CSV table of C-alpha atoms in Angstrom, one decimal:
chain,number,residue,atom,x,y,z
A,63,MET,CA,74.9,51.5,73.3
A,64,LYS,CA,71.4,50.3,74.2
A,65,LYS,CA,70.4,47.0,72.8
A,66,LYS,CA,66.8,47.1,71.4
A,67,LYS,CA,64.4,44.3,72.0
A,68,LEU,CA,64.6,41.8,69.1
A,69,LYS,CA,61.7,40.5,67.2
A,70,LEU,CA,61.2,36.9,66.3
A,71,CYS,CA,59.8,37.6,62.8
A,72,ALA,CA,60.8,39.8,60.0
A,73,LYS,CA,59.0,42.9,58.8
A,74,LYS,CA,58.5,43.7,55.1
A,75,GLY,CA,61.2,46.2,54.2
A,76,SER,CA,61.9,48.7,51.6
A,77,TRP,CA,63.4,47.8,48.2
A,78,GLY,CA,67.0,48.9,47.4
A,79,MET,CA,69.5,50.8,49.4
A,80,SER,CA,69.0,54.5,50.0
A,81,ARG,CA,71.0,56.6,47.5
A,82,LYS,CA,72.6,58.7,50.2
A,83,ARG,CA,73.8,55.7,52.2
A,84,ASN,CA,74.9,53.8,49.1
A,85,SER,CA,77.0,56.8,47.9
A,86,ASN,CA,78.9,56.5,51.2
A,87,VAL,CA,80.0,52.9,50.7
A,88,ILE,CA,83.0,51.6,48.8
A,89,LYS,CA,83.0,48.1,47.4
A,90,LEU,CA,86.3,46.2,47.7
A,91,LYS,CA,87.5,43.0,46.1
A,92,ILE,CA,87.4,40.1,48.6
A,93,PRO,CA,90.9,38.7,49.4
A,94,GLY,CA,91.7,35.5,47.6
A,95,THR,CA,93.4,33.7,50.5
A,96,ARG,CA,93.0,33.5,54.3
A,97,GLU,CA,96.5,35.0,54.7
A,98,GLU,CA,95.4,38.1,52.7
A,99,TRP,CA,92.2,38.3,54.6
A,100,LEU,CA,94.0,38.2,58.0
A,101,LYS,CA,96.3,41.0,56.8
A,102,ASP,CA,93.4,43.1,55.6
A,103,ARG,CA,91.7,42.8,59.0
A,104,ASN,CA,94.3,45.0,60.6
A,105,LYS,CA,93.5,47.8,58.2
A,106,GLY,CA,90.3,48.7,60.0
A,107,ILE,CA,87.5,47.5,62.3
A,108,GLY,CA,85.3,44.6,61.0
A,109,GLY,CA,82.0,43.4,62.2
A,110,SER,CA,83.4,40.7,64.5
A,111,ASP,CA,85.6,43.5,66.1
A,112,ALA,CA,82.7,45.7,67.2
A,113,GLY,CA,81.8,43.7,70.3
A,114,SER,CA,85.5,43.9,71.5
A,115,VAL,CA,85.6,47.7,70.9
A,116,LEU,CA,82.5,48.1,73.1
A,117,GLY,CA,83.7,45.7,75.8
A,118,LEU,CA,80.9,43.2,74.9
A,119,ASN,CA,83.0,40.3,73.6
A,120,PRO,CA,83.7,37.8,76.5
A,121,TRP,CA,86.6,36.3,74.5
A,122,LYS,CA,88.5,39.4,73.3
A,123,SER,CA,88.9,42.7,75.0
A,124,ALA,CA,89.5,46.1,73.4
A,125,TYR,CA,93.1,46.1,74.6
A,126,THR,CA,93.7,42.7,73.0
A,127,LEU,CA,92.1,43.9,69.8
A,128,TRP,CA,94.4,47.0,69.9
A,129,CYS,CA,97.4,44.8,70.3
A,130,GLU,CA,96.4,42.8,67.3
A,131,LYS,CA,95.6,45.9,65.1
A,132,THR,CA,99.0,47.5,66.0
A,133,GLU,CA,100.7,44.1,65.5
A,134,LYS,CA,102.0,44.1,69.0
A,135,ILE,CA,100.8,40.5,69.2
A,136,THR,CA,99.8,38.1,66.4
A,137,ASN,CA,96.3,37.1,65.5
A,138,ASP,CA,96.6,34.0,63.3
A,139,THR,CA,94.9,31.5,65.6
A,140,ASP,CA,92.2,29.2,64.3
A,141,ASN,CA,90.2,26.7,66.3
A,142,GLU,CA,87.6,24.0,65.9
A,143,ALA,CA,84.7,26.5,66.7
A,144,MET,CA,85.9,28.8,63.9
A,145,ARG,CA,86.3,25.9,61.5
A,146,GLN,CA,82.8,24.7,62.2
A,147,GLY,CA,81.4,28.2,61.8
A,148,ARG,CA,82.9,28.5,58.3
A,149,ASP,CA,82.0,25.0,57.2
A,150,LEU,CA,78.4,25.3,58.4
A,151,GLU,CA,77.8,28.8,57.1
A,152,GLU,CA,76.2,27.4,53.9
A,153,TYR,CA,73.9,25.1,55.9
A,154,VAL,CA,72.8,28.0,58.2
A,155,ALA,CA,72.0,30.1,55.2
A,156,TYR,CA,70.0,27.2,53.7
A,157,ARG,CA,68.0,26.7,56.9
A,158,PHE,CA,67.2,30.5,56.9
A,159,VAL,CA,65.9,30.3,53.4
A,160,GLU,CA,63.9,27.2,54.3
A,161,GLU,CA,62.4,28.8,57.3
A,162,THR,CA,61.6,32.3,55.8
A,163,GLY,CA,61.1,31.7,52.1
A,164,LYS,CA,63.5,34.6,51.4
A,165,LYS,CA,66.2,34.4,48.8
A,166,VAL,CA,69.8,35.1,49.5
A,167,ARG,CA,73.0,35.3,47.6
A,168,LYS,CA,76.7,35.7,48.4
A,169,SER,CA,78.3,39.0,47.9
A,170,ASN,CA,81.4,39.3,45.8
A,171,PHE,CA,82.7,42.3,47.7
A,172,SER,CA,83.6,43.6,51.1
A,173,TYR,CA,82.5,47.1,52.1
A,174,GLN,CA,84.1,50.2,53.5
A,175,ARG,CA,82.6,53.6,54.6
A,176,LYS,CA,84.0,56.6,52.8
A,177,ASP,CA,83.7,59.0,55.7
A,178,TYR,CA,85.0,56.5,58.2
A,179,PRO,CA,87.4,54.3,56.1
A,180,PHE,CA,88.4,52.3,59.2
A,181,MET,CA,84.9,50.7,59.2
A,182,LEU,CA,84.9,47.5,57.1
A,183,ALA,CA,82.4,44.7,56.5
A,184,ASN,CA,82.5,41.2,55.1
A,185,VAL,CA,78.9,40.1,55.0
A,186,ASP,CA,77.7,36.4,54.8
A,187,ARG,CA,74.7,36.9,52.5
A,188,ILE,CA,72.6,39.6,50.9
A,189,ILE,CA,68.9,39.3,51.0
A,190,VAL,CA,67.5,39.4,47.4
A,191,GLY,CA,64.9,42.2,46.8
A,192,GLU,CA,65.4,43.8,50.2
A,193,ASN,CA,67.8,46.3,51.6
A,194,ALA,CA,69.1,43.8,54.1
A,195,ILE,CA,71.9,41.2,54.8
A,196,LEU,CA,72.1,37.9,56.6
A,197,GLU,CA,74.6,37.0,59.3
A,198,CYS,CA,75.1,33.3,59.9
A,199,LYS,CA,76.2,32.0,63.3
A,200,THR,CA,77.0,28.6,64.8
A,201,ALA,CA,76.8,28.5,68.6
A,202,SER,CA,77.8,25.9,71.2
A,203,ALA,CA,75.1,23.6,72.7
A,204,LEU,CA,76.4,24.7,76.1
A,205,THR,CA,75.4,28.3,75.6
A,206,LYS,CA,73.3,29.9,78.3
A,207,VAL,CA,71.7,32.4,76.0
A,208,GLN,CA,68.0,32.0,75.9
A,209,TYR,CA,67.5,32.1,72.1
A,210,LYS,CA,63.9,30.8,72.5
A,211,LYS,CA,63.0,34.0,74.3
A,212,GLY,CA,64.5,36.2,71.5
A,213,GLU,CA,67.9,36.8,73.2
A,214,ILE,CA,71.1,37.1,71.2
A,215,PRO,CA,74.6,37.7,72.7
A,216,ASP,CA,75.5,41.4,73.0
A,217,ASN,CA,78.5,41.0,70.7
A,218,TYR,CA,76.2,39.5,68.0
A,219,TYR,CA,74.0,42.6,68.3
A,220,ALA,CA,77.1,44.9,68.1
A,221,GLN,CA,78.1,43.1,64.9
A,222,CYS,CA,74.7,43.7,63.3
A,223,VAL,CA,74.8,47.4,64.2
A,224,HIS,CA,78.3,47.6,62.7
A,225,TYR,CA,77.1,46.1,59.4
A,226,MET,CA,74.2,48.5,59.2
A,227,ALA,CA,76.5,51.4,59.9
A,228,THR,CA,79.1,50.3,57.3
A,229,THR,CA,76.9,49.0,54.5
A,230,GLY,CA,73.8,51.3,54.8
A,231,VAL,CA,71.3,48.5,55.0
A,232,ASP,CA,68.0,48.9,56.8
A,233,ARG,CA,68.2,45.7,58.8
A,234,VAL,CA,70.3,42.6,59.5
A,235,TYR,CA,68.8,39.1,59.7
A,236,ILE,CA,70.8,36.9,62.0
A,237,ALA,CA,70.4,33.1,61.8
A,238,ILE,CA,71.9,31.0,64.6
A,239,LEU,CA,72.4,27.2,64.6
A,240,VAL,CA,72.9,26.0,68.2
A,241,LEU,CA,74.6,22.7,67.7
A,242,GLY,CA,72.4,19.8,68.5
A,243,LYS,CA,69.7,21.9,70.1
A,244,GLY,CA,67.9,24.2,67.6
A,245,PHE,CA,67.9,26.8,64.8
A,246,TYR,CA,66.8,30.4,65.4
A,247,TRP,CA,66.6,33.6,63.4
A,248,TYR,CA,65.9,37.2,64.2
A,249,VAL,CA,65.9,40.6,62.6
A,250,VAL,CA,67.7,43.6,64.0
A,251,GLU,CA,66.2,46.8,62.6
A,252,ARG,CA,68.2,49.9,61.8
A,253,ASP,CA,68.6,52.3,64.8
A,254,GLU,CA,70.4,55.5,64.1
A,255,GLU,CA,71.0,56.2,67.8
A,256,ALA,CA,72.8,52.9,68.2
A,257,ILE,CA,74.7,53.4,65.0
A,258,ASN,CA,75.9,56.8,66.0
A,259,ALA,CA,77.0,55.5,69.4
A,260,LEU,CA,78.9,52.6,67.8
A,261,ILE,CA,80.6,54.9,65.3
A,262,SER,CA,81.8,57.2,68.1
A,263,ALA,CA,83.2,54.3,70.1
A,264,GLU,CA,84.9,52.8,67.0
A,265,LYS,CA,86.4,56.2,66.1
A,266,THR,CA,87.8,56.6,69.6
A,267,PHE,CA,89.3,53.1,69.4
A,268,TRP,CA,90.8,53.6,65.9
A,269,ASP,CA,92.5,56.8,67.1
A,270,TYR,CA,94.3,54.7,69.6
A,271,VAL,CA,95.4,52.4,66.8
A,272,VAL,CA,96.6,55.1,64.4
A,273,ASN,CA,98.4,57.1,67.1
A,274,ASP,CA,99.9,53.9,68.6
A,275,GLU,CA,98.5,54.9,71.9
A,276,GLU,CA,97.5,52.2,74.4
A,277,PRO,CA,93.8,52.1,75.4
A,278,PRO,CA,92.8,51.5,79.0
A,279,VAL,CA,93.2,47.9,80.2
A,280,ASP,CA,90.5,46.0,81.9
A,281,GLY,CA,90.4,42.9,84.2
A,282,SER,CA,89.5,40.3,81.6
A,283,GLU,CA,91.4,37.1,81.0
A,284,SER,CA,91.8,38.3,77.4
A,285,THR,CA,93.8,41.4,78.4
A,286,SER,CA,95.9,39.3,80.8
A,287,ASN,CA,96.8,36.9,78.0
A,288,ALA,CA,97.6,39.8,75.6
A,289,LEU,CA,99.9,41.4,78.1
A,290,LEU,CA,101.7,38.0,78.7
A,291,GLN,CA,102.0,37.5,74.9
A,292,ARG,CA,103.3,41.0,74.5
A,293,TYR,CA,105.7,40.8,77.4
A,294,PRO,CA,106.7,37.1,77.8
A,295,GLU,CA,110.0,37.9,79.6
A,296,GLY,CA,111.0,40.3,82.3
A,297,TYR,CA,114.4,42.0,82.7
A,298,GLY,CA,115.7,44.3,85.4
A,299,ALA,CA,113.7,46.9,87.4
A,300,ILE,CA,111.6,50.0,86.8
A,301,ASP,CA,110.6,53.0,88.9
A,302,LEU,CA,107.0,52.5,90.1
A,303,PHE,CA,107.0,55.2,92.8
A,304,GLY,CA,104.2,57.1,91.0
A,305,ARG,CA,102.0,54.0,91.3
A,306,GLU,CA,101.8,53.8,95.1
A,307,GLU,CA,98.0,54.4,95.0
A,308,ILE,CA,97.2,51.6,92.6
A,309,ILE,CA,99.5,49.2,94.5
A,310,SER,CA,97.7,50.1,97.8
A,311,SER,CA,94.4,49.6,96.1
A,312,ILE,CA,95.3,46.1,95.0
A,313,ARG,CA,96.4,45.2,98.6
A,314,ASP,CA,93.2,46.6,100.1
A,315,LEU,CA,91.0,44.7,97.5
A,316,GLU,CA,93.0,41.5,98.1
A,317,ASN,CA,92.4,41.8,101.9
A,318,SER,CA,88.7,42.5,101.3
A,319,LYS,CA,88.5,39.4,99.0
A,320,LYS,CA,90.0,37.2,101.7
A,321,SER,CA,87.5,38.6,104.3
A,322,ILE,CA,84.6,38.0,101.9
A,323,GLU,CA,85.8,34.5,101.1
A,324,LYS,CA,85.9,33.7,104.8
A,325,GLN,CA,82.4,34.9,105.2
A,326,ILE,CA,81.2,32.8,102.3
A,327,ASP,CA,83.0,29.7,103.7
A,328,LYS,CA,81.3,30.3,107.0
A,329,LEU,CA,77.8,30.4,105.5
A,330,LYS,CA,78.6,27.4,103.4
A,331,ASN,CA,79.6,25.5,106.5
A,332,GLU,CA,76.3,26.4,108.2
A,333,LEU,CA,74.5,24.8,105.3
A,334,LYS,CA,76.7,21.7,105.3
A,335,LYS,CA,75.9,21.3,109.0
A,336,ASP,CA,72.2,21.5,108.1
A,337,LEU,CA,72.6,18.9,105.3
A,338,GLY,CA,74.5,16.5,107.5
A,339,ASP,CA,74.2,13.0,105.9
A,340,HIS,CA,71.9,14.3,103.1
A,341,GLU,CA,73.1,15.1,99.6
A,342,TYR,CA,70.4,17.6,98.7
A,343,GLY,CA,68.3,20.3,100.4
A,344,GLN,CA,65.6,22.5,99.0
A,345,THR,CA,63.9,25.8,99.5
A,346,ASN,CA,61.2,27.5,97.4
A,347,ASN,CA,63.8,29.1,95.2
A,348,PHE,CA,67.0,27.0,95.6
A,349,LYS,CA,68.4,23.5,95.6
A,350,VAL,CA,71.6,23.0,97.6
A,351,CYS,CA,73.8,20.0,96.8
A,352,TRP,CA,76.6,18.5,98.9
A,353,LYS,CA,77.4,15.1,97.3
A,354,THR,CA,80.3,12.8,97.1
A,355,ALA,CA,82.4,13.1,93.9
A,356,LYS,CA,85.3,10.8,92.9
A,357,GLN,CA,88.2,11.6,90.6
A,358,ASN,CA,91.2,9.6,89.4
A,359,ARG,CA,94.4,11.6,89.8
A,360,ILE,CA,98.1,10.8,89.4
A,361,ASP,CA,100.0,10.6,92.6
A,362,ALA,CA,103.1,12.4,91.5
A,363,GLU,CA,105.2,11.5,94.6
A,364,THR,CA,104.4,7.7,94.2
A,365,LEU,CA,105.2,7.9,90.5
A,366,ARG,CA,108.5,9.6,91.3
A,367,LYS,CA,109.6,7.0,93.9
A,368,LYS,CA,108.5,3.9,92.0
A,369,TYR,CA,109.2,4.9,88.4
A,370,PRO,CA,111.8,7.6,88.5
A,371,ASP,CA,112.7,7.2,84.8
A,372,ILE,CA,109.1,7.6,83.6
A,373,TYR,CA,108.6,10.5,86.0
A,374,SER,CA,111.6,12.3,84.6
A,375,GLU,CA,110.5,11.6,81.0
A,376,CYS,CA,107.1,13.0,81.7
A,377,GLN,CA,108.3,16.2,83.2
A,378,LYS,CA,108.0,19.4,81.2
A,379,GLU,CA,109.5,22.7,82.0
A,380,ILE,CA,107.1,25.6,81.7
A,381,SER,CA,107.9,29.3,81.8
A,382,PHE,CA,105.5,32.0,83.1
A,383,ARG,CA,105.6,35.4,84.8
A,384,LYS,CA,104.4,35.4,88.4
A,385,PHE,CA,102.9,38.6,89.6
A,386,GLU,CA,103.1,39.5,93.3
A,387,ILE,CA,103.4,42.5,95.5
A,388,LYS,CA,105.7,42.5,98.5
A,389,GLU,CA,106.1,45.2,101.1
A,390,GLU,CA,109.6,46.5,101.4
A,391,ASP,CA,111.2,48.5,104.2
A,392,TYR,CA,113.7,51.1,102.8
A,393,GLU,CA,115.9,53.1,105.2
A,394,GLN,CA,115.4,56.8,104.8
């Protein structure tokens, strides 16, 4: 799905939702508790899921999302970033109103498409007098996204497209508070080509869910964590003779990785030799640093010898599954 260039100011839009789109939307009562809300999330694909379906969410893969929707793993985690996002939603909406002069109100409903009932939407605000909604975001100050240049993360864009596809609105305004750095807002206009591409991807994903068929895995940390949560323990052995090709590919790639790492280290050493006693070096395009850094670390061996009781008390057993490939010689 192609992401269109975003505009930093809003255009005057049409009044009221089109009748055809409106007739394709079902209004649902918003769950009264967070527990009910979490349970309802597994009944379909919401706006925050769209980026994962498309492989655009850096924190959650399509495979992880599938595991959650099919209840292979649990999804009841809550963290400080999520808490701040919820608590600051009202403030972000207020800033948007202050910046634009537009009026917004909360919706008393969630939304579902009739023809694609797996498509669900819980919107933050409705723009009064305009066929549009507002999405409120809170982002980390460490973000590398260049909001000043009109950029938004791809998964934010996917969420906006999902809301347009599900609710039938003409546009989505997105307001983003970057903690301690700035406030930005943009408008994502309706794009039928992007919407159709998203619907197709979400339908394919939801078919995996309803058929309890695993989607392809990727190499993300999210997928690795989902597999570990799904299979925390290992027992016995399994026949993998049909997977010789993939095992050989892993070994070949690992050998290539080692070779590349050696080449990188060689080039780094050449630059270190050039720097010598200097901490910095510059070219027209780059700055190279090789400076002394100090850290305080616990000497585990000294602690064990001098304070064995404390060392024993501080030890903690951890369990994990170690993945490795070994060559075996079998007699024919």
